[in-house]
mmCIF file of N, CA and C in Angstrom:
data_model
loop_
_atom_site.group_PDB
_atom_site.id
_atom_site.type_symbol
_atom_site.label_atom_id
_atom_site.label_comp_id
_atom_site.label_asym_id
_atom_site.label_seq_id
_atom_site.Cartn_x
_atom_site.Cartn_y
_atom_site.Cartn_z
ATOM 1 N N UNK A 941 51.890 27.395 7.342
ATOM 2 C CA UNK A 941 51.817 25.977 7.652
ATOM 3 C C UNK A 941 50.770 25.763 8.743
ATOM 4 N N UNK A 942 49.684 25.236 8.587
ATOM 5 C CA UNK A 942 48.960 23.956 9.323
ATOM 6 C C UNK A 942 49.220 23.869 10.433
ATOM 7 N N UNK A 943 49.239 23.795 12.106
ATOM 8 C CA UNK A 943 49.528 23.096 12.956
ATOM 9 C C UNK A 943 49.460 21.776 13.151
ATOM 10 N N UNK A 944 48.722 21.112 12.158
ATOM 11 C CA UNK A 944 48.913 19.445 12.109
ATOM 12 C C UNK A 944 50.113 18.800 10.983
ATOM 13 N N UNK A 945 50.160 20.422 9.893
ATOM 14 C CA UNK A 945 50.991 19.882 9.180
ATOM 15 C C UNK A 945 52.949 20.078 9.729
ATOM 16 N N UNK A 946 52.443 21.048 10.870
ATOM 17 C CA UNK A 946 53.648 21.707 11.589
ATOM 18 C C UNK A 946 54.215 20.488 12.694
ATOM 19 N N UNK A 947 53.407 19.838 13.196
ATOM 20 C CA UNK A 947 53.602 18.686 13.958
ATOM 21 C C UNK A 947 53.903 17.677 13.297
ATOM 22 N N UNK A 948 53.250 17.172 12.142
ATOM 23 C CA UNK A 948 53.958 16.078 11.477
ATOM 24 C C UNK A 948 55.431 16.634 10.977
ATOM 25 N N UNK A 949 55.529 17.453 10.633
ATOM 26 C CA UNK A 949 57.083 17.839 10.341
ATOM 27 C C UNK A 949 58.175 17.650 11.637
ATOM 28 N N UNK A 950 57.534 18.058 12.508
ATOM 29 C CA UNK A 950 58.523 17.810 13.740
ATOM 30 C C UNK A 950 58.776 15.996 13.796
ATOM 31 N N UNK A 951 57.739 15.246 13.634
ATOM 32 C CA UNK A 951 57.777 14.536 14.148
ATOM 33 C C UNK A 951 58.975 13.829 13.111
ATOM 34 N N UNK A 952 58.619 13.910 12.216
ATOM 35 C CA UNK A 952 59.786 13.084 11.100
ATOM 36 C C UNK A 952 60.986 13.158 11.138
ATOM 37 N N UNK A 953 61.288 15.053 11.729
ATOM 38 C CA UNK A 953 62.533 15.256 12.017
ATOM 39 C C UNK A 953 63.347 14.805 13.000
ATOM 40 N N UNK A 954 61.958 14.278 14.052
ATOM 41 C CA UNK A 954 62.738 13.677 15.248
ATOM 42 C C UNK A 954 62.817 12.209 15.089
ATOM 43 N N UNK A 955 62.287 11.960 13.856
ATOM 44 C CA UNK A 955 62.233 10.233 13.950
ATOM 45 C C UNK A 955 60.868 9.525 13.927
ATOM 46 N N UNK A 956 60.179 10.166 14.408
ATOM 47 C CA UNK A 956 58.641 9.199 14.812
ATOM 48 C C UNK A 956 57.584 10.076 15.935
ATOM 49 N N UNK A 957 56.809 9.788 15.648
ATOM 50 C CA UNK A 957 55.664 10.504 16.353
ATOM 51 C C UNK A 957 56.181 9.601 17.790
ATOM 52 N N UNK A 958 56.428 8.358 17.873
ATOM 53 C CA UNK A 958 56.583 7.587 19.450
ATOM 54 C C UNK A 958 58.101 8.380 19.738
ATOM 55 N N UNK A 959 59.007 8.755 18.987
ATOM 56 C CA UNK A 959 59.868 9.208 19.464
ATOM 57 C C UNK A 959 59.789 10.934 19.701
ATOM 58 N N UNK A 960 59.174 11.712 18.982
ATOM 59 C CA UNK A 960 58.757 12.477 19.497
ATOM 60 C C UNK A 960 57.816 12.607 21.053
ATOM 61 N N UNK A 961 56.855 11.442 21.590
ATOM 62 C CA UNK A 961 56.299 11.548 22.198
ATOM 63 C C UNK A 961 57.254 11.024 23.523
ATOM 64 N N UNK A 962 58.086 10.431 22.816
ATOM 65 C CA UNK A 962 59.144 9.898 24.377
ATOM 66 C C UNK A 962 59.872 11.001 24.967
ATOM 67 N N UNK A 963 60.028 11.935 23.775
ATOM 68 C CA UNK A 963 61.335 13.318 24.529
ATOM 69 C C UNK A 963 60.458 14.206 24.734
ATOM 70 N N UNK A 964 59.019 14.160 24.621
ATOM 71 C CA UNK A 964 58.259 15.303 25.633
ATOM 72 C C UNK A 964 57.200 14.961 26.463
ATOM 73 N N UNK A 965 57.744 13.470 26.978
ATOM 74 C CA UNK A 965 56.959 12.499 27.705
ATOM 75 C C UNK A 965 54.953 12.626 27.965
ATOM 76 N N UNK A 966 54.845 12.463 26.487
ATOM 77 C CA UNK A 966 53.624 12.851 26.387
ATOM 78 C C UNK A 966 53.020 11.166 25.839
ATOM 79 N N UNK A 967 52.128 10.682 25.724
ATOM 80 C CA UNK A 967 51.439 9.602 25.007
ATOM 81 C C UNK A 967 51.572 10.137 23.793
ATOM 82 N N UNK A 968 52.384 8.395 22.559
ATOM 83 C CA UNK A 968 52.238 8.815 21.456
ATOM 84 C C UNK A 968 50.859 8.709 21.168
ATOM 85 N N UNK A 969 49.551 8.464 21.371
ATOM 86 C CA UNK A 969 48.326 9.047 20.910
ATOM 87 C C UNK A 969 48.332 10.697 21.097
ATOM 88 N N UNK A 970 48.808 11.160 21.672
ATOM 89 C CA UNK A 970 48.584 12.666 22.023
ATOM 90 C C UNK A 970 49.426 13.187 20.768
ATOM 91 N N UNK A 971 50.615 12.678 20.420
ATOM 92 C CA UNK A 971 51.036 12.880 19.416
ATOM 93 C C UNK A 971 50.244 12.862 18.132
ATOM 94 N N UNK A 972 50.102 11.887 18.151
ATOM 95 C CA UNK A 972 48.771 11.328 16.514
ATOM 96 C C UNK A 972 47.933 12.402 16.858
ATOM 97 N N UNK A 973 47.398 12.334 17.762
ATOM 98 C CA UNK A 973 45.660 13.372 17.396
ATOM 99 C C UNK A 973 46.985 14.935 17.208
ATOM 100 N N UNK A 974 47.853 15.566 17.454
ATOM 101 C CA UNK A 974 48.318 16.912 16.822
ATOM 102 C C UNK A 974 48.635 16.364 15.350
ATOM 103 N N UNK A 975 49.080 15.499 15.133
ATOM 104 C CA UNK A 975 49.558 15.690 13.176
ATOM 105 C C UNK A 975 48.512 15.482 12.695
ATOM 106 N N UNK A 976 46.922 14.580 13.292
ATOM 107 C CA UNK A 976 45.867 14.765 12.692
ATOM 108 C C UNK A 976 45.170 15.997 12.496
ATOM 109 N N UNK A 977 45.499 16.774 13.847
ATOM 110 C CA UNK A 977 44.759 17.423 13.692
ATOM 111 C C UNK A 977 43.298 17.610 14.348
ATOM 112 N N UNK A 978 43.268 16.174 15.258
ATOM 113 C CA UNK A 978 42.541 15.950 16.266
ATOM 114 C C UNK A 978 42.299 16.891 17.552
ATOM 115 N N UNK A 979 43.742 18.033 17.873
ATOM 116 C CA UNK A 979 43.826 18.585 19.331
ATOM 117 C C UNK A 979 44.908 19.208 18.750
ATOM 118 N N UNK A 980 45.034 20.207 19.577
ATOM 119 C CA UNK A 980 45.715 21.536 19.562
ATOM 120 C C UNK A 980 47.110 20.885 19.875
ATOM 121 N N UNK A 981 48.025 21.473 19.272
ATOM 122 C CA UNK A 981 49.752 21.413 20.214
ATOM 123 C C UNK A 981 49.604 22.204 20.438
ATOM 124 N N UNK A 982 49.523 22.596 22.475
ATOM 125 C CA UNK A 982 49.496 23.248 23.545
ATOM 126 C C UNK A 982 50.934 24.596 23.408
ATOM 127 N N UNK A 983 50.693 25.471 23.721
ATOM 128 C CA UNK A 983 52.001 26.367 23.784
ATOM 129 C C UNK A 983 53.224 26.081 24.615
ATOM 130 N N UNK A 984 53.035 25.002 25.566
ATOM 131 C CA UNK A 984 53.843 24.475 26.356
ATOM 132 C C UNK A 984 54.849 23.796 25.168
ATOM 133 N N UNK A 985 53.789 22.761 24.625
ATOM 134 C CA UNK A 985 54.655 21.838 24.275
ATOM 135 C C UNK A 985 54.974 22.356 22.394
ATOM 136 N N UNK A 986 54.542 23.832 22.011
ATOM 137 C CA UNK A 986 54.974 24.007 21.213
ATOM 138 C C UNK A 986 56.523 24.585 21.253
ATOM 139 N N UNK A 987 56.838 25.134 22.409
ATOM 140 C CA UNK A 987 57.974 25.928 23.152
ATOM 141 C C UNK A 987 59.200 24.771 22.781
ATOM 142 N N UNK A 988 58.573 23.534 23.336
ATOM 143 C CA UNK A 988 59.706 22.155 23.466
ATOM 144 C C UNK A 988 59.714 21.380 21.925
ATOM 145 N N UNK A 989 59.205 21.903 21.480
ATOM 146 C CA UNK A 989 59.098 21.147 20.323
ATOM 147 C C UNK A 989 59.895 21.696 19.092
ATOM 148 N N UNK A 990 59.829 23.294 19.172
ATOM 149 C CA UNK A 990 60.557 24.380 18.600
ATOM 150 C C UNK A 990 62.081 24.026 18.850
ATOM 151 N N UNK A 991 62.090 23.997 20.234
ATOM 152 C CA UNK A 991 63.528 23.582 20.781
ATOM 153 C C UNK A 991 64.098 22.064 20.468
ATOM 154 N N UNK A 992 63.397 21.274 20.774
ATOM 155 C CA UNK A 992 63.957 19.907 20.005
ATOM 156 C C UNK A 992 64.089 19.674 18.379
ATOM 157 N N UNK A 993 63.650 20.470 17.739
ATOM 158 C CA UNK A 993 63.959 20.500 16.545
ATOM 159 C C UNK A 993 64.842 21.454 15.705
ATOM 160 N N UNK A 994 65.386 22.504 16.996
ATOM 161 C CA UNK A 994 66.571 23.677 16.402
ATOM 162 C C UNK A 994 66.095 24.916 15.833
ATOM 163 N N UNK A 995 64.627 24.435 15.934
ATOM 164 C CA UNK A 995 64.003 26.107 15.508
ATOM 165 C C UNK A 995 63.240 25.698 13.851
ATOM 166 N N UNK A 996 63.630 24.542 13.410
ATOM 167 C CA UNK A 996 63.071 24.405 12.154
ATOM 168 C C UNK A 996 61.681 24.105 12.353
ATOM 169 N N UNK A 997 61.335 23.283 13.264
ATOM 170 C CA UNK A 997 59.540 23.878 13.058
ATOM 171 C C UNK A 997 59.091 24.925 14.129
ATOM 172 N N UNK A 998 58.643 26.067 13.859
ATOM 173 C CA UNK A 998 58.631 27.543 14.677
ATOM 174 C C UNK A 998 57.264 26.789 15.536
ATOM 175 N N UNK A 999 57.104 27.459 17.165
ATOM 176 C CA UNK A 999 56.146 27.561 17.761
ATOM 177 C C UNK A 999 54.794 28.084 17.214
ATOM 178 N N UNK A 1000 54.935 29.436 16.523
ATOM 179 C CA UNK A 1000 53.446 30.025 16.388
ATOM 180 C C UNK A 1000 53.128 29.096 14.800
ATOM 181 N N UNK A 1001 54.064 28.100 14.240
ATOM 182 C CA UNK A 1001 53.173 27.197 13.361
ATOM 183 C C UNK A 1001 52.601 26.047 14.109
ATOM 184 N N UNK A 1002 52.664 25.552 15.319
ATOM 185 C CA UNK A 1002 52.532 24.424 15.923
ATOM 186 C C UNK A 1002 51.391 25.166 17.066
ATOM 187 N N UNK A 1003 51.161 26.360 17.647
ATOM 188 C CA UNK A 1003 49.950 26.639 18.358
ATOM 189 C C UNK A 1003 49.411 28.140 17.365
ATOM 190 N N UNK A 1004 49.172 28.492 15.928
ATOM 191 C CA UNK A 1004 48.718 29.384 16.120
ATOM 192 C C UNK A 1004 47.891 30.272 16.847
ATOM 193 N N UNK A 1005 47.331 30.516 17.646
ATOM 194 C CA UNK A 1005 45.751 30.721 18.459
ATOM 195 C C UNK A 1005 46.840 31.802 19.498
ATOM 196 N N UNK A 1006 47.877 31.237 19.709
ATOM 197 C CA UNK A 1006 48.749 31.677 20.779
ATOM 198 C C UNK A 1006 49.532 32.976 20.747
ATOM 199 N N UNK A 1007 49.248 34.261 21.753
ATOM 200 C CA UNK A 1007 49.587 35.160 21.274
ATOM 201 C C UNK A 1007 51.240 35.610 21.152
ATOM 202 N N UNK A 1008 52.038 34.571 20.337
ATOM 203 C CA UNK A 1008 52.790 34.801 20.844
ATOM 204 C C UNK A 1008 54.034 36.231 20.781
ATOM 205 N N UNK A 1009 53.345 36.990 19.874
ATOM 206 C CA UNK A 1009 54.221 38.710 19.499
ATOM 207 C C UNK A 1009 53.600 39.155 20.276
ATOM 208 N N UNK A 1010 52.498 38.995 21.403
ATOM 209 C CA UNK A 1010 52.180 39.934 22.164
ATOM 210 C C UNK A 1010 53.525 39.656 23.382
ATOM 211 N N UNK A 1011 53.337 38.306 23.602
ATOM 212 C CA UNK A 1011 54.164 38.133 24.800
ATOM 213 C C UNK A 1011 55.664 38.147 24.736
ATOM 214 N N UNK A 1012 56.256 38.553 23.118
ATOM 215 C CA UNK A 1012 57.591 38.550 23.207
ATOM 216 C C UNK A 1012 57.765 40.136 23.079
ATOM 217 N N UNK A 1013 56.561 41.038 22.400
ATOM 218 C CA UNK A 1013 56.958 42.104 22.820
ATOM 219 C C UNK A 1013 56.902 42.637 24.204
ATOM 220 N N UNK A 1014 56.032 42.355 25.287
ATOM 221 C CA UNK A 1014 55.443 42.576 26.688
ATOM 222 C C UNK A 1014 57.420 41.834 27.428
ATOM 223 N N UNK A 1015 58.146 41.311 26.915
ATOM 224 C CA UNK A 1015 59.372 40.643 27.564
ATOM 225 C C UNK A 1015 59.994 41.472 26.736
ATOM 226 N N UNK A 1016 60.197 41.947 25.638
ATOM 227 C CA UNK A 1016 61.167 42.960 25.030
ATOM 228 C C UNK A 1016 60.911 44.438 25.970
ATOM 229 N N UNK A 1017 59.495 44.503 26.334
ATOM 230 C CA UNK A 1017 59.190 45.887 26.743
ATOM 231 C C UNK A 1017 59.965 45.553 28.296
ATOM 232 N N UNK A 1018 59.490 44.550 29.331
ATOM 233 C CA UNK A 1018 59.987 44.551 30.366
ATOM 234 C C UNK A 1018 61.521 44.796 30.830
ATOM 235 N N UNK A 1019 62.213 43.863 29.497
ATOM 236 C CA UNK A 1019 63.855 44.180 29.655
ATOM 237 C C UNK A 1019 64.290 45.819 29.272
ATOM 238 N N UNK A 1020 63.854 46.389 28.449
ATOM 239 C CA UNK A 1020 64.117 47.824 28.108
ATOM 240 C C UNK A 1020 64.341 48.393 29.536
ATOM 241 N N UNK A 1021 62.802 48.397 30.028
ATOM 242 C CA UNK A 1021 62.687 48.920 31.176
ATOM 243 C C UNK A 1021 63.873 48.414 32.450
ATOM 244 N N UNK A 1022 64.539 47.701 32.356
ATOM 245 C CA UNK A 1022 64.743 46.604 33.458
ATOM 246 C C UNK A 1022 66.673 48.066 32.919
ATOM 247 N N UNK A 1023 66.933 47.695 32.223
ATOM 248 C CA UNK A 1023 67.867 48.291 31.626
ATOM 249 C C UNK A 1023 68.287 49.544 31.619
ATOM 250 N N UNK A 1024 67.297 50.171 31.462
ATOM 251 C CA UNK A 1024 67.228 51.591 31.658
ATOM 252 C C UNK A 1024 67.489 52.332 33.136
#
């Protein structure tokens, strides 16, 4: 999936791109330009977006670019260690 097509999915699920943009207090233009496709959804706000929707639209479809198996293995590796 698309990251613009990954953002418009969120957004429907939450109701609306303005209502999406109210629960991650962002401008709904900032919204529009991600389902266009205009601008990146940031890893910040792919994190919150993952989470406001229950996991049905995943983060690394909403920022691909973002490394994000590096940094969940580098936090799997830290807890091992932390444990041990």
């Amino acid at each position: 999936m698309k990251s613009a097509e990954a953002a418009k999915e969120a957004s429907r699920l939450l109701g609306s791109q303005v209502e999406m943009a109210r629960l991650l207090k962002v401008t709904a233009p900032t919204v529009n330009q991600w389902c266009s496709g205009e601008r990146p959804v940031p890893a910040k706000r792919a994190i919150q977006i993952e989470a406001l929707t229950g996991g049905a639209v995943n983060r690394a479809d909403l920022c691909p670019s973002f490394p994000w198996g590096q940094i969940i293995s580098a936090a799997g590796d830290a807890a091992q260690q932390t444990a041990a």
